Short mmCIF file of C-alpha atoms in Angstrom, two decimals:
data_model
loop_
_atom_site.label_atom_id
_atom_site.label_comp_id
_atom_site.label_asym_id
_atom_site.label_seq_id
_atom_site.Cartn_x
_atom_site.Cartn_y
_atom_site.Cartn_z
CA MET S 1 81.80 83.10 98.90
CA ASP S 2 80.43 81.23 101.85
CA TYR S 3 77.35 79.76 101.39
CA THR S 4 74.88 77.21 102.92
CA ASP S 5 71.93 76.70 100.71
CA VAL S 6 71.98 75.41 97.11
CA ILE S 7 68.76 76.02 94.97
CA ILE S 8 67.97 73.59 91.95
CA ILE S 9 65.06 73.98 89.78
CA LYS S 10 62.69 70.83 88.60
CA GLY S 11 61.68 72.21 85.30
CA PRO S 12 60.07 71.20 82.03
CA VAL S 13 63.13 69.60 80.73
CA GLU S 14 63.64 66.10 82.52
CA THR S 15 67.29 65.62 81.42
CA LEU S 16 68.11 68.85 82.88
CA SER S 17 66.21 68.15 86.15
CA PHE S 18 68.13 64.79 86.34
CA PHE S 19 71.57 66.65 85.84
CA SER S 20 70.45 69.16 88.64
CA GLU S 21 69.58 66.30 91.06
CA ARG S 22 72.78 64.60 90.52
CA LEU S 23 74.83 67.82 91.50
CA ALA S 24 72.59 68.32 94.39
CA GLU S 25 73.52 64.69 95.71
CA THR S 26 77.21 65.82 96.10
CA PHE S 27 76.35 69.18 97.43
CA TYR S 28 74.34 67.54 100.05
CA THR S 29 76.29 64.42 101.03
CA GLU S 30 79.83 65.56 100.48
CA LEU S 31 79.76 69.51 100.53
CA ASN S 32 77.43 69.66 103.55
CA LYS S 33 74.96 72.20 101.84
CA ASN S 34 71.27 72.31 102.40
CA ILE S 35 69.19 71.65 99.20
CA ILE S 36 66.16 73.44 98.21
CA ALA S 37 64.35 72.28 94.89
CA TRP S 38 62.17 74.84 93.30
CA ASP S 39 59.55 72.66 91.54
CA MET S 40 57.98 74.63 88.70
CA LYS S 41 54.81 72.78 88.96
CA LYS S 42 54.41 73.95 92.64
CA PRO S 43 55.59 77.60 92.56
CA LEU S 44 53.73 78.88 95.66
CA GLU S 45 55.27 76.06 97.77
CA SER S 46 58.68 76.48 96.16
CA ARG S 47 58.57 80.40 96.69
CA HIS S 48 57.65 79.80 100.43
CA PHE S 49 60.93 77.81 100.74
CA ILE S 50 63.05 80.77 99.03
CA GLU S 51 61.43 83.51 101.29
CA ASN S 52 62.40 81.61 104.32
CA ILE S 53 66.00 81.45 103.41
CA ARG S 54 68.01 83.26 106.14
CA GLU S 55 71.44 82.20 105.03
CA LYS S 56 73.51 82.98 101.82
CA ALA S 57 72.20 80.75 98.93
CA VAL S 58 73.26 79.78 95.52
CA LEU S 59 70.92 78.94 92.56
CA ILE S 60 72.54 76.12 89.98
CA THR S 61 70.42 76.00 86.90
CA PHE S 62 70.67 74.84 83.35
CA ASN S 63 69.89 76.75 80.24
CA PHE S 64 68.84 79.88 81.99
CA ILE S 65 65.69 78.19 83.38
CA GLY S 66 64.51 80.48 86.07
CA LEU S 67 66.53 83.22 84.60
CA SER S 68 64.53 83.94 81.53
CA GLY S 69 61.63 86.09 83.01
CA GLU S 70 59.30 83.36 83.79
CA SER S 71 56.60 84.76 85.77
CA GLN S 72 56.74 82.66 88.83
CA PHE S 73 60.44 83.65 89.59
CA MET S 74 59.50 87.47 89.70
CA VAL S 75 58.70 89.73 92.48
CA GLU S 76 58.22 93.40 93.24
CA GLY S 77 61.62 94.97 94.33
CA THR S 78 62.19 97.70 96.83
CA ASP S 79 62.05 100.40 94.02
CA GLY S 80 58.55 99.04 93.11
CA LYS S 81 59.91 97.56 89.94
CA GLU S 82 59.72 93.95 88.76
CA THR S 83 62.94 91.74 89.49
CA SER S 84 63.80 88.18 89.93
CA VAL S 85 63.51 86.56 93.19
CA TRP S 86 67.30 85.68 92.98
CA ASP S 87 68.19 89.23 92.62
CA TYR S 88 65.88 90.37 95.45
CA TYR S 89 67.16 87.86 97.87
CA GLY S 90 70.89 88.35 96.86
CA ILE S 91 71.08 84.81 95.70
CA LYS S 92 74.20 83.95 93.62
CA LYS S 93 73.33 82.60 90.18
CA VAL S 94 75.20 79.85 88.38
CA CYS S 95 73.96 78.77 84.88
CA ILE S 96 75.21 75.81 82.74
CA MET S 97 74.58 76.16 79.16
CA VAL S 98 74.12 72.76 77.61
CA ASP S 99 73.59 74.10 73.92
CA HIS S 100 75.42 76.75 71.86
CA PRO S 101 75.26 80.22 73.29
CA LEU S 102 73.69 81.31 70.01
CA TYR S 103 70.49 79.93 71.53
CA TYR S 104 70.38 82.38 74.45
CA LYS S 105 71.23 85.59 72.80
CA ASP S 106 68.48 87.32 74.78
CA GLN S 107 69.40 85.91 78.19
CA LEU S 108 73.16 86.90 77.78
CA GLU S 109 72.34 90.38 76.91
CA MET S 110 69.90 90.60 79.84
CA ILE S 111 71.88 88.88 82.55
CA ASN S 112 75.10 90.39 83.86
CA ASP S 113 75.75 88.93 87.21
CA CYS S 114 75.71 85.38 86.80
CA MET S 115 78.53 82.78 86.90
CA LEU S 116 78.39 81.05 83.42
CA TYR S 117 79.59 77.59 82.36
CA CYS S 118 79.76 76.20 78.90
CA ILE S 119 80.09 72.46 78.08
CA ASP S 120 82.35 72.97 74.88
CA ARG S 121 85.43 75.24 74.91
CA GLN S 122 84.53 76.70 71.59
CA HIS S 123 81.26 77.83 73.12
CA VAL S 124 83.54 79.73 75.76
CA ASP S 125 85.49 81.43 73.20
CA PHE S 126 82.28 82.69 71.59
CA ILE S 127 80.90 84.30 74.59
CA ARG S 128 84.29 85.88 75.48
CA ARG S 129 84.42 87.20 71.79
CA TYR S 130 80.85 88.55 71.74
CA TYR S 131 80.08 89.01 75.39
CA PRO S 132 83.33 90.61 76.80
CA GLY S 133 83.32 90.84 80.64
CA LYS S 134 81.01 88.12 81.47
CA LYS S 135 82.27 85.34 83.71
CA VAL S 136 82.43 82.16 81.87
CA ASP S 137 84.12 78.73 82.24
CA PHE S 138 84.45 75.42 80.77
CA LEU S 139 82.54 72.77 82.58
CA PRO S 140 82.15 69.45 80.60
CA LEU S 141 78.92 67.40 80.96
CA ALA S 142 79.37 64.23 83.15
CA GLY S 143 78.16 60.72 83.60
CA THR S 144 75.95 59.05 86.20
CA PHE S 145 76.84 55.68 87.64
CA LEU S 146 73.47 53.90 88.34
CA GLY S 147 74.78 51.95 91.29
CA GLU S 148 72.26 49.17 90.82
CA GLY S 149 73.08 45.59 90.80
CA GLY S 150 74.59 43.76 87.75
CA HIS S 151 72.46 43.06 84.44
CA LYS S 152 72.81 40.54 81.91
CA ARG S 153 73.98 42.18 78.92
CA ASP S 154 71.10 40.89 76.65
CA ILE S 155 71.18 44.13 74.24
CA ASP S 156 74.16 44.35 71.70
CA VAL S 157 73.74 47.92 70.71
CA PHE S 158 71.98 50.87 72.28
CA PHE S 159 71.60 54.55 71.25
CA ALA S 160 69.72 57.44 73.34
CA GLY S 161 68.47 60.42 71.58
CA ASN S 162 65.65 61.85 69.66
CA TYR S 163 65.29 62.06 65.85
CA VAL S 164 64.51 65.64 64.61
CA ASN S 165 62.80 65.40 61.28
CA ILE S 166 64.74 67.17 58.54
CA LYS S 167 61.61 67.92 56.39
CA PRO S 168 60.13 70.67 58.58
CA LEU S 169 63.55 72.23 58.85
CA GLU S 170 63.89 72.21 55.15
CA ASP S 171 60.58 73.78 54.86
CA ARG S 172 61.55 76.57 57.17
CA ILE S 173 64.75 77.35 55.23
CA ASN S 174 62.76 77.08 51.84
CA MET S 175 60.32 79.77 53.16
CA LEU S 176 63.17 82.25 53.00
CA ASP S 177 63.88 84.36 49.92
CA LYS S 178 66.46 83.02 47.35
CA ASP S 179 69.50 84.65 48.60
CA ASN S 180 69.08 83.68 52.36
CA ARG S 181 67.81 80.27 51.36
CA GLU S 182 71.26 79.74 49.27
CA PHE S 183 73.01 81.24 52.10
CA CYS S 184 71.63 78.53 54.57
CA TYR S 185 72.35 75.78 52.39
CA SER S 186 75.70 76.72 51.55
CA MET S 187 76.55 76.59 55.25
CA ILE S 188 75.00 73.26 55.54
CA GLU S 189 77.20 71.83 52.72
CA ASP S 190 80.13 73.46 54.24
CA LEU S 191 79.49 71.66 57.74
CA LYS S 192 79.00 68.20 55.90
CA THR S 193 82.18 68.52 54.05
CA ASN S 194 84.17 70.03 56.94
CA THR S 195 82.89 68.23 59.84
CA GLY S 196 85.55 69.31 62.23
CA LYS S 197 84.09 73.07 61.94
CA GLY S 198 82.07 74.52 64.77
CA ILE S 199 78.68 76.06 64.04
CA ASP S 200 79.53 79.68 64.88
CA GLU S 201 83.01 79.21 62.91
CA VAL S 202 80.95 78.40 59.72
CA ILE S 203 78.47 81.16 60.32
CA GLU S 204 81.03 83.77 60.76
CA GLU S 205 82.98 82.81 57.83
CA HIS S 206 80.25 82.77 55.56
CA VAL S 207 78.66 86.15 56.92
CA ARG S 208 82.31 87.96 56.90
CA ALA S 209 82.86 86.73 53.40
CA ASP S 210 79.68 88.72 52.25
CA ILE S 211 79.97 91.49 54.97
CA PRO S 212 83.55 92.04 56.23
CA ASP S 213 82.84 94.88 58.51
CA ILE S 214 79.77 93.62 60.29
CA THR S 215 79.05 94.83 63.66
CA ARG S 216 78.98 92.65 66.79
CA GLU S 217 75.25 93.38 67.23
CA ASP S 218 74.42 92.24 63.59
CA MET S 219 76.58 89.12 63.90
CA LEU S 220 74.84 88.11 67.05
CA MET S 221 71.41 88.56 65.43
CA VAL S 222 72.34 86.58 62.43
CA THR S 223 73.96 83.83 64.46
CA ASN S 224 70.74 83.73 66.65
CA LYS S 225 68.60 83.07 63.48
CA MET S 226 70.94 80.14 62.54
CA MET S 227 69.58 77.66 64.93
CA VAL S 228 67.91 75.76 62.27
CA ILE S 229 71.43 75.03 60.82
CA ASP S 230 72.41 73.67 64.09
CA LEU S 231 69.44 71.45 64.34
CA TYR S 232 69.76 70.35 60.65
CA ILE S 233 73.46 69.20 60.63
CA ARG S 234 73.20 67.61 64.06
CA SER S 235 69.91 65.50 62.80
CA TYR S 236 71.34 64.91 59.30
CA PHE S 237 74.29 62.98 60.78
CA ARG S 238 72.61 61.27 63.67
CA ARG S 239 70.07 59.85 61.13
CA LYS S 240 72.80 58.77 58.68
CA ILE S 241 74.79 56.84 61.32
CA VAL S 242 71.82 55.06 62.94
CA CYS S 243 70.32 54.15 59.83
CA ASN S 244 73.71 53.15 58.33
CA LEU S 245 74.03 50.70 61.24
CA ALA S 246 70.48 49.24 60.79
CA GLU S 247 70.92 48.94 57.03
CA ASN S 248 74.05 46.90 57.73
CA GLY S 249 72.34 44.42 59.60
CA ILE S 250 73.00 45.74 63.13
CA LYS S 251 69.96 45.74 65.48
CA VAL S 252 69.93 49.09 67.42
CA HIS S 253 67.84 49.61 70.57
CA ILE S 254 66.83 53.22 70.57
CA ILE S 255 65.24 55.36 73.36
CA GLY S 256 64.07 58.65 71.75
CA LYS S 257 61.04 59.98 69.66
CA ASP S 258 60.18 60.17 66.16
CA TRP S 259 62.61 57.40 64.77
CA GLU S 260 59.62 56.04 62.91
CA LYS S 261 59.92 59.09 60.63
CA ALA S 262 63.63 58.70 59.88
CA GLY S 263 63.03 56.63 56.76
CA CYS S 264 65.52 53.80 57.26
CA LYS S 265 65.55 51.13 54.81
CA LYS S 266 65.55 48.27 57.11
CA PRO S 267 63.43 49.64 60.08
CA GLU S 268 63.18 46.21 61.36
CA ASN S 269 66.45 46.60 62.84
CA LEU S 270 65.54 49.54 64.86
CA VAL S 271 64.08 48.54 68.27
CA LEU S 272 62.03 51.52 69.09
CA LEU S 273 61.60 52.02 72.65
CA GLY S 274 59.94 55.52 72.57
CA GLN S 275 60.79 58.34 75.06
CA ARG S 276 61.98 57.30 78.33
CA ASP S 277 63.52 59.32 81.17
CA SER S 278 67.32 59.49 82.06
CA LEU S 279 67.08 56.76 84.65
CA GLU S 280 65.62 54.20 82.07
CA CYS S 281 68.37 55.35 79.58
CA LEU S 282 70.98 54.39 82.12
CA ARG S 283 69.27 51.16 82.84
CA TYR S 284 69.34 50.25 79.17
CA MET S 285 73.05 51.19 78.82
CA LYS S 286 73.66 48.72 81.66
CA ARG S 287 72.06 45.91 79.72
CA SER S 288 73.90 46.92 76.50
CA LYS S 289 77.34 45.60 75.27
CA VAL S 290 77.96 48.77 73.07
CA SER S 291 76.54 52.22 73.63
CA VAL S 292 76.85 54.53 70.67
CA ASN S 293 77.25 58.28 71.13
CA ILE S 294 76.95 60.90 68.16
CA MET S 295 78.18 64.12 69.38
CA PRO S 296 75.68 66.94 68.90
CA TRP S 297 78.09 68.93 66.99
CA PHE S 298 80.49 69.60 70.01
CA LYS S 299 83.95 70.11 68.71
CA ASP S 300 85.81 70.86 71.91
CA GLY S 301 83.55 69.30 74.54
CA VAL S 302 81.70 65.98 75.22
CA HIS S 303 78.01 64.82 75.79
CA ASP S 304 76.93 62.91 78.90
CA ARG S 305 76.19 59.75 76.54
CA PHE S 306 79.85 59.32 76.37
CA PHE S 307 80.42 59.14 80.07
CA ASN S 308 77.17 57.49 80.92
CA GLY S 309 77.81 54.44 78.70
CA MET S 310 81.25 54.14 80.32
CA ALA S 311 79.73 54.47 83.87
CA GLN S 312 77.36 51.42 82.99
CA GLY S 313 80.08 49.28 81.76
CA SER S 314 79.23 49.35 78.13
CA VAL S 315 81.84 49.82 75.23
CA VAL S 316 81.35 53.40 74.20
CA VAL S 317 81.63 54.08 70.35
CA SER S 318 81.74 57.81 69.62
CA ASP S 319 82.98 60.41 67.42
CA SER S 320 85.59 62.60 68.97
CA SER S 321 86.42 66.08 69.69
CA LEU S 322 89.61 68.21 70.86
CA TYR S 323 88.46 67.54 74.50
CA ILE S 324 87.96 63.86 74.13
CA ASP S 325 91.10 63.41 72.42
CA GLU S 326 93.05 65.01 75.47
CA ILE S 327 90.98 62.63 77.93
CA ALA S 328 90.61 59.39 76.23
CA LYS S 329 92.44 57.12 73.95
CA ASP S 330 90.74 55.39 70.92
CA GLY S 331 91.06 51.69 71.28
CA VAL S 332 91.69 51.92 74.95
CA GLU S 333 88.96 53.84 76.73
CA TYR S 334 86.57 53.93 73.80
CA LEU S 335 86.36 53.30 70.11
CA ARG S 336 86.19 56.22 67.74
CA PHE S 337 84.56 56.71 64.49
CA SER S 338 84.63 59.58 61.94
CA LEU S 339 81.90 61.48 60.33
CA ASP S 340 83.95 61.43 57.29
CA ASN S 341 84.00 57.64 57.09
CA ILE S 342 80.37 56.44 58.19
CA GLN S 343 80.61 53.22 55.98
CA GLU S 344 83.26 52.22 58.50
CA ILE S 345 81.05 52.60 61.46
CA PRO S 346 79.20 49.14 61.38
CA ASP S 347 82.35 47.24 61.48
CA ILE S 348 83.55 49.47 64.52
CA VAL S 349 80.43 48.72 66.28
CA ASN S 350 80.66 44.91 65.47
CA SER S 351 84.02 44.77 66.91
CA ALA S 352 83.13 46.60 70.17
CA VAL S 353 80.59 43.93 71.08
CA HIS S 354 83.43 41.75 72.17
CA ARG S 355 85.80 44.44 73.81
CA ASP S 356 85.17 43.96 77.50
CA ASP S 357 88.91 45.44 77.96
CA ILE S 358 87.67 48.79 76.62
CA ALA S 359 84.63 48.75 78.76
CA LYS S 360 86.72 48.22 81.84
CA GLN S 361 89.07 51.09 80.97
CA GLY S 362 86.11 53.31 80.07
CA TYR S 363 84.58 52.66 83.57
CA ARG S 364 87.97 53.64 85.16
CA LEU S 365 88.26 56.88 83.20
CA VAL S 366 84.72 58.20 84.06
CA CYS S 367 85.17 57.18 87.69
CA SER S 368 88.41 58.91 88.05
CA GLY S 369 87.11 62.25 87.26
CA HIS S 370 84.00 62.59 84.93
CA LEU S 371 80.87 61.95 87.09
CA TRP S 372 78.49 64.66 88.34
CA ARG S 373 79.95 64.63 91.73
CA HIS S 374 83.30 65.68 90.15
CA ARG S 375 81.56 68.65 88.59
CA ALA S 376 79.78 69.62 91.86
CA VAL S 377 83.13 69.88 93.46
CA GLU S 378 84.53 71.98 90.78
CA ILE S 379 81.55 74.54 90.89
CA ASP S 380 81.97 74.60 94.69
CA ASN S 381 85.65 75.53 94.31
CA ASN S 382 84.90 78.20 91.90
CA LEU S 383 82.08 79.54 94.16
CA LYS S 384 84.66 79.93 97.09
CA LYS S 385 86.76 82.18 94.97
CA SER S 386 83.78 84.43 93.96
CA VAL S 387 82.30 87.65 95.66
CA SER S 388 79.58 87.24 97.98
CA TYR S 389 76.19 88.99 97.60
CA THR S 390 74.02 90.86 99.97
CA HIS S 391 71.23 89.12 101.54
CA LEU S 392 67.92 91.24 101.42
CA THR S 393 64.54 91.53 102.86
CA LEU S 394 61.22 89.83 101.99
CA PRO S 395 59.60 90.77 98.70
CA THR S 396 56.25 91.49 97.89
CA ILE S 397 54.62 88.53 95.72
CA LEU S 398 53.78 90.16 92.38
CA ARG S 399 52.63 87.02 90.45
CA VAL S 400 52.77 83.22 90.21
#
């Protein structure tokens, strides 16, 4: 389709707003598109911009922000029924899911005319199995090159990411009846033992073992209720790895909340910087010799931390995935650790401090095809192949 305007949303999640702005930079500077930013803190002003669009436009959003029935995006349609401003104006919708589709059951069932992207190929397969007919493709997360002057690397090891306290998650599971409680813990133990399995793979195996002929609708309902399993296993390994580094005498600078609740035996080796924005994370990576990435249970995708560390010239130390194995080599562009051998991670991190050769190769890798500008070009290419929408007339404002 031909389009002139790209709409992004500045919303409640700072990281996703940052991603949107990075995409917008390329759409504006390289692809010659007009950029309109809908600021959710200024809905009336933002709506005014949308109402005055006279050309074809595309909304690019993350995690269905703006597509989940939020009141400020709703208008009265020509038939008197409530509809989204995007549908009323015939604005093409693009949504990138940065979490597993199990989190978005309601949105996936409600929205039919949206170009979907998943950041993990197993997530793509999940949607194709359970939501046949939906347009979905793989779009990995990407890195951002800070572009500021050189910094002294005065930090040895850096990690960016929140700690999710496991105790409240266990409390949620323990509130269930005995059978469901045991069911949840059996899946958690399976994931701890079989770290290469995806979340939906484990859920489906355990559910089908009990209910071989379960329907699609019931499987989706069960999967949606298993978000606690995803949060639990991600937090379990994140805490285990970070605390293992600290307890082996490695000082780790951390941006992220609630690490004081992690119960590390040597908390003096955790330099807690609190919650900062994405730009500040990149600045700390630029000061760091080693940037540790712990994958959030993406078994065939990648996290932006992986590429961000490389883009800032750090040596990235990370667990891997099927996708990472395709694009990067252990010992060349990054150093790999295994979730099955956590005791080896301190030695890997210590060796990484002196591997400038890996930092240089990692930088070359990310700049060759894994910055947000590369993802913007891919989205643009796919949009050019898609069907154009009809542009409609001005709506009546229902509510803001």
